[in-house]
PDB file of C-alpha atoms and ligand atoms in Angstrom:
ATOM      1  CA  UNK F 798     -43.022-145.480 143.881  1.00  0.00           C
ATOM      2  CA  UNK F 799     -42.912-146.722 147.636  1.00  0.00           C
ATOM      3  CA  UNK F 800     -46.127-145.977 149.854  1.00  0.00           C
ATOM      4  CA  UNK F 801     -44.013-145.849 153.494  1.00  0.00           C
ATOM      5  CA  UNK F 802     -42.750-142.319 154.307  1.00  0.00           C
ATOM      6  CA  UNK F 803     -38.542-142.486 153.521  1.00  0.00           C
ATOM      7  CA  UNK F 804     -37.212-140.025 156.207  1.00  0.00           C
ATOM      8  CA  UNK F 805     -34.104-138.313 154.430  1.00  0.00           C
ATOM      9  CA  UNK F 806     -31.760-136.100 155.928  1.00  0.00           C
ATOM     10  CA  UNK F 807     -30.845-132.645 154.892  1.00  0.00           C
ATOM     11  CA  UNK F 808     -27.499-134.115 153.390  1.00  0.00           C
ATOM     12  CA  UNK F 809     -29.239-136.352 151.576  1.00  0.00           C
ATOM     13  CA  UNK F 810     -32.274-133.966 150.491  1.00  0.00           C
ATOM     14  CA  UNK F 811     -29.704-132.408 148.336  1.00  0.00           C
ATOM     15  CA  UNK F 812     -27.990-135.303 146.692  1.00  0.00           C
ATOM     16  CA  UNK F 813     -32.061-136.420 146.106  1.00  0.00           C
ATOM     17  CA  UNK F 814     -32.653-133.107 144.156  1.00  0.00           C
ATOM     18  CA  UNK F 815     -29.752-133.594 141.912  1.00  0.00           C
ATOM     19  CA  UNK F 816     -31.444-136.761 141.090  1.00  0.00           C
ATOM     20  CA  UNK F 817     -35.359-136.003 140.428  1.00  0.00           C
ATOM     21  CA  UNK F 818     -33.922-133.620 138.430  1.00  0.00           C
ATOM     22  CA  UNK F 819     -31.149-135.077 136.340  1.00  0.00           C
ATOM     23  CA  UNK F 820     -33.970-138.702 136.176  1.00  0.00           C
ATOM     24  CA  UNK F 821     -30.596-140.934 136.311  1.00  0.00           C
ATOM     25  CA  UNK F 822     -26.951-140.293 137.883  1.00  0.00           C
ATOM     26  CA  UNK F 823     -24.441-141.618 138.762  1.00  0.00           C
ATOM     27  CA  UNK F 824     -22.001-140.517 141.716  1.00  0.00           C
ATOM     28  CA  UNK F 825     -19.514-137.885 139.817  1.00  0.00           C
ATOM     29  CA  UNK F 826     -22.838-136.426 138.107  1.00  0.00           C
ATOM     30  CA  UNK F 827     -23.836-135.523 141.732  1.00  0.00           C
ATOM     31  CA  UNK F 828     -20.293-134.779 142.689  1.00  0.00           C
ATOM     32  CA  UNK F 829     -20.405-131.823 139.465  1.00  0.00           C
ATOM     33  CA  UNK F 830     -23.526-130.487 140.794  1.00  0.00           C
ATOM     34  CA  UNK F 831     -22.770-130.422 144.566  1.00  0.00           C
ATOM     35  CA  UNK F 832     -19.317-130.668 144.558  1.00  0.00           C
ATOM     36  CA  UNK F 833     -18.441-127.427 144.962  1.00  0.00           C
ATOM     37  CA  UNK F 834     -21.580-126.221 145.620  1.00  0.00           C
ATOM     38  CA  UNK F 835     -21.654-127.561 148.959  1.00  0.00           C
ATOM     39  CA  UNK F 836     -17.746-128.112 149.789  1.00  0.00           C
ATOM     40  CA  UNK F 837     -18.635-132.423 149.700  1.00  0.00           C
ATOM     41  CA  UNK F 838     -15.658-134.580 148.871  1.00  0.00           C
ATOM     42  CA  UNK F 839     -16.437-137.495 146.288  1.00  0.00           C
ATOM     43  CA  UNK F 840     -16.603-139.694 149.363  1.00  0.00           C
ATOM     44  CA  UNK F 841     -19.133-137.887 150.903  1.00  0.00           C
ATOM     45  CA  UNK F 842     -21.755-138.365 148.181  1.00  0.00           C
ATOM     46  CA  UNK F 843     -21.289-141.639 147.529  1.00  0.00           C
ATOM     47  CA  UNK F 844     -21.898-142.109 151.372  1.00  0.00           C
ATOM     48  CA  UNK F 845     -25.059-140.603 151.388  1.00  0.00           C
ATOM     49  CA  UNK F 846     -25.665-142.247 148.112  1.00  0.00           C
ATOM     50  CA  UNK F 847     -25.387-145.288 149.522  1.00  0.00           C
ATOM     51  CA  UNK F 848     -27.488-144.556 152.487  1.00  0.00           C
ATOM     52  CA  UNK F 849     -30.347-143.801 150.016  1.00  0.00           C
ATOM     53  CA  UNK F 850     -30.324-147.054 148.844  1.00  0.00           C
ATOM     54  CA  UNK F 851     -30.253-148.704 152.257  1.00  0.00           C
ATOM     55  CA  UNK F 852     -33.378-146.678 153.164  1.00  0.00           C
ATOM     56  CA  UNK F 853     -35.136-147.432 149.826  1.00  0.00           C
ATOM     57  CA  UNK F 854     -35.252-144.143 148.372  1.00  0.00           C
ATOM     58  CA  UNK F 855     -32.950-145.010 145.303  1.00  0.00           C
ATOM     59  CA  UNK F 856     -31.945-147.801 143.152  1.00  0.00           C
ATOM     60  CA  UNK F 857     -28.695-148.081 141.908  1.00  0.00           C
ATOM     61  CA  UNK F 858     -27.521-151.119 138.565  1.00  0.00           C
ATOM     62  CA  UNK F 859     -24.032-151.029 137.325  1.00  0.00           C
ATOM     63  CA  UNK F 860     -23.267-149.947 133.910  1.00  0.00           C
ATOM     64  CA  UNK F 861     -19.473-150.836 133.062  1.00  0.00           C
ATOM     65  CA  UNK F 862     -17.588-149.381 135.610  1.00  0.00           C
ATOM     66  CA  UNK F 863     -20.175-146.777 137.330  1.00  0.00           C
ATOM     67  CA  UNK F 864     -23.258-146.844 139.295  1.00  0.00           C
ATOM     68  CA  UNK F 865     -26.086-145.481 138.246  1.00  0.00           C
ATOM     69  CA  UNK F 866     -28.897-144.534 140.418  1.00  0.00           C
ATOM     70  CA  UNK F 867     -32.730-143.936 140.175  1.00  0.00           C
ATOM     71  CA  UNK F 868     -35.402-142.716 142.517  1.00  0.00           C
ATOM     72  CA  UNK F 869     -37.805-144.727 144.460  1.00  0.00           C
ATOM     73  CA  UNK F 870     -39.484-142.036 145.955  1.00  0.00           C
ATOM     74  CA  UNK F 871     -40.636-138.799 144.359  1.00  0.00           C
ATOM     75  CA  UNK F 872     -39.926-134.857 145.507  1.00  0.00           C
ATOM     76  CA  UNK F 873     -43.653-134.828 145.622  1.00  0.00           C
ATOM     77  CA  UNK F 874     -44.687-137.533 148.272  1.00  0.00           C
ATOM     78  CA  UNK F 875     -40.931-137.030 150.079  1.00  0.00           C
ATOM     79  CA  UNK F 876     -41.751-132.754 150.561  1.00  0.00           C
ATOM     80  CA  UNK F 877     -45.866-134.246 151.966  1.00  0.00           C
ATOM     81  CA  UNK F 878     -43.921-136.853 153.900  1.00  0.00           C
ATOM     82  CA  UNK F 879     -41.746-134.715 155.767  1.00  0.00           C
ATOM     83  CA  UNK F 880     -44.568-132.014 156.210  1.00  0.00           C
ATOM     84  CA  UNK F 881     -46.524-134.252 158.045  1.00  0.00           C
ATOM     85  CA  UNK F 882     -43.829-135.230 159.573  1.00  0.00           C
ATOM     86  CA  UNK F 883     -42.976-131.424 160.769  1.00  0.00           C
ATOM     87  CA  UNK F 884     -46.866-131.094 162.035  1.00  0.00           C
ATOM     88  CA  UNK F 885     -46.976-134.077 163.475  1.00  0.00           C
ATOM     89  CA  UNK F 886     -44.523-132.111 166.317  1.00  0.00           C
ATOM     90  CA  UNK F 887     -46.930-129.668 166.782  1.00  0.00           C
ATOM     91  CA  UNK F 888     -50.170-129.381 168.687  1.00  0.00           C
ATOM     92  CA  UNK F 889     -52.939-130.131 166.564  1.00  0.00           C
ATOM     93  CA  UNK F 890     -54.625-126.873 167.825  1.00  0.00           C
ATOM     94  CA  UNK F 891     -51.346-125.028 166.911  1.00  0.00           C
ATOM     95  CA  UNK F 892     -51.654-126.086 163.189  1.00  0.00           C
ATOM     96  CA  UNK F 893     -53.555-123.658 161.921  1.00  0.00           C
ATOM     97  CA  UNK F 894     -51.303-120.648 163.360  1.00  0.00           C
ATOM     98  CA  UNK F 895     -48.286-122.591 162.113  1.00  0.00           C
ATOM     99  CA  UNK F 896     -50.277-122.474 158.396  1.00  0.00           C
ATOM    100  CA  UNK F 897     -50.929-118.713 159.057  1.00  0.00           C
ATOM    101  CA  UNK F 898     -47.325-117.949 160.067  1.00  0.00           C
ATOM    102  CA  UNK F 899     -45.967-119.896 157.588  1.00  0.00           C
ATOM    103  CA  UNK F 900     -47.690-117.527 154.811  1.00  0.00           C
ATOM    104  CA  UNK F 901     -46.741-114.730 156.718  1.00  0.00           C
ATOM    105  CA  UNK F 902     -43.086-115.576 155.894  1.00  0.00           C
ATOM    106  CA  UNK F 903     -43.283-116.930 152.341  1.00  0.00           C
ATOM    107  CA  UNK F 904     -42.846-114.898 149.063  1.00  0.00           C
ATOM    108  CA  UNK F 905     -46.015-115.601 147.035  1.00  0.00           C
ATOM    109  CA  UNK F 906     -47.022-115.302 143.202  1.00  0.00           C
ATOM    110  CA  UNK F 907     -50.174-114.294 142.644  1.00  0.00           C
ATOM    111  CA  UNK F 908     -50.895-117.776 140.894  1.00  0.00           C
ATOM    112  CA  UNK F 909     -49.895-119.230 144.469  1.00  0.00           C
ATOM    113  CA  UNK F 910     -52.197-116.879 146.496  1.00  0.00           C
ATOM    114  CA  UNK F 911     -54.743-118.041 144.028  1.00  0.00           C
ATOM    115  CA  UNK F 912     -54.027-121.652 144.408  1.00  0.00           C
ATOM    116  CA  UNK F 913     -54.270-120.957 148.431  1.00  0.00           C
ATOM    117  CA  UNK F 914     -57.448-119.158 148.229  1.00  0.00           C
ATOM    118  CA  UNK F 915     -59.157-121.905 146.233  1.00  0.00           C
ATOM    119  CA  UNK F 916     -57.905-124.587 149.158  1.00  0.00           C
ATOM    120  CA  UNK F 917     -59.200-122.222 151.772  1.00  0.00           C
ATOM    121  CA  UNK F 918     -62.866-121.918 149.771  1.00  0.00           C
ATOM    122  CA  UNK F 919     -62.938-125.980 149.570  1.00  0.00           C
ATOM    123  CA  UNK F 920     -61.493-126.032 153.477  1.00  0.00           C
ATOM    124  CA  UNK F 921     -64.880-127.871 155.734  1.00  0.00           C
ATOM    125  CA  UNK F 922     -64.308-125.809 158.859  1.00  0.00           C
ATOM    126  CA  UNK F 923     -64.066-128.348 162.177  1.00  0.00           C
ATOM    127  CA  UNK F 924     -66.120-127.307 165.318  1.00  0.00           C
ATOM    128  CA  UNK F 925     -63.290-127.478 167.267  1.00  0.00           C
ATOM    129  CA  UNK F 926     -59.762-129.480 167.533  1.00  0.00           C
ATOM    130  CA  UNK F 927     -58.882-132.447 169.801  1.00  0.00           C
ATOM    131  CA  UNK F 928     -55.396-132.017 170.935  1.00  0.00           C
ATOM    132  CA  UNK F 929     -53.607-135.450 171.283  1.00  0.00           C
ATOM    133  CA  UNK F 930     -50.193-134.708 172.619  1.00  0.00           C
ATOM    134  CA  UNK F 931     -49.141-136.123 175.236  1.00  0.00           C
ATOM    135  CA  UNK F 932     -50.155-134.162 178.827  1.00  0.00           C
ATOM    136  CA  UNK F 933     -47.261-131.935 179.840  1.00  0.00           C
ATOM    137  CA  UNK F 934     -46.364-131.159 175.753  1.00  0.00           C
ATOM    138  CA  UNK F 935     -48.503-128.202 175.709  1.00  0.00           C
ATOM    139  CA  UNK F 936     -50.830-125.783 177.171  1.00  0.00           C
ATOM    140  CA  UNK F 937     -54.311-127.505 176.694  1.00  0.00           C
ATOM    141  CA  UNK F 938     -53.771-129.825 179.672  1.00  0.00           C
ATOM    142  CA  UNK F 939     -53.183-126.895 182.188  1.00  0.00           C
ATOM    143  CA  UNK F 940     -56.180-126.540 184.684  1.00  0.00           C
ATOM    144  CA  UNK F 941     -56.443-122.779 184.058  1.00  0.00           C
ATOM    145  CA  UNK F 942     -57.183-122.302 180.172  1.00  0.00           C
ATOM    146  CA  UNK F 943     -55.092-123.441 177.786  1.00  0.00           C
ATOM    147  CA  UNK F 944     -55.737-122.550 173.440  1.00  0.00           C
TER     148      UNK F 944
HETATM  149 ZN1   ZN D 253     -51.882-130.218 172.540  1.00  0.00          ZN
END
């Protein structure tokens, strides 16, 4: 599995699902899934199929007269990836209201609430936050207050 984050677009998030969960497809596999589904012509999929590859996020090997293709990257690391990704936008003394309001609009098991409660027990509380943005990309720079 690569290390380096693969930065996939929505488009080809969805073609990705088809294949972490069918392990090995080829192009009209993806095509009966998503077809339809999402209104993509046959030419569509194999264009974001092959921008996959060129980013490193699949492999592909011929067998007869199709393409097959496997993942490089798992759901796993691609879903951390593009979280960090997401909070990396945000002020790091925004995060934790992002977290909160992020719960706030979820639909939770109580497995899951479990799960979150045991993070929260193991969680090391900081003193306080260093905001690194940039001055002028948020409020902590502004003479009167700030977060
Ligand atoms: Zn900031």
């Amino acid at each position: 599995m690569k290390e380096e984050p693969v930065k996939i677009s929505d488009s080809e998030w969805e073609v990705m699902r088809v294949i972490w969960h069918e392990d090995c497809s080829d192009a009209k596999g993806i095509f009966d899934v998503l077809g339809v589904a999402k209104d993509w012509k046959m030419a569509t999929i194999k264009t974001l199929l092959g921008r996959l590859v060129k980013k490193g996020a699949l492999s592909t090997e011929q067998d007869g007269k199709k393409f097959l293709y496997r993942p490089l990257v798992n759901e796993r690391q691609v879903i951390h990836d593009a979280t960090s990704e997401l909070l990396s936008h945000i002020c790091a003394k925004k995060i934790g209201h992002t977290v909160a309001e992020i719960l706030a609009q979820v639909e939770l098991t109580a497995d899951d609430i479990q799960l979150i409660k045991e993070q929260l027990t193991q969680k090391e509380p900081v003193a306080s936050i260093q905001c690194d943005c940039v001055p002028g990309q948020c409020e902590c720079h502004k003479k009167n207050g700030g977060m």
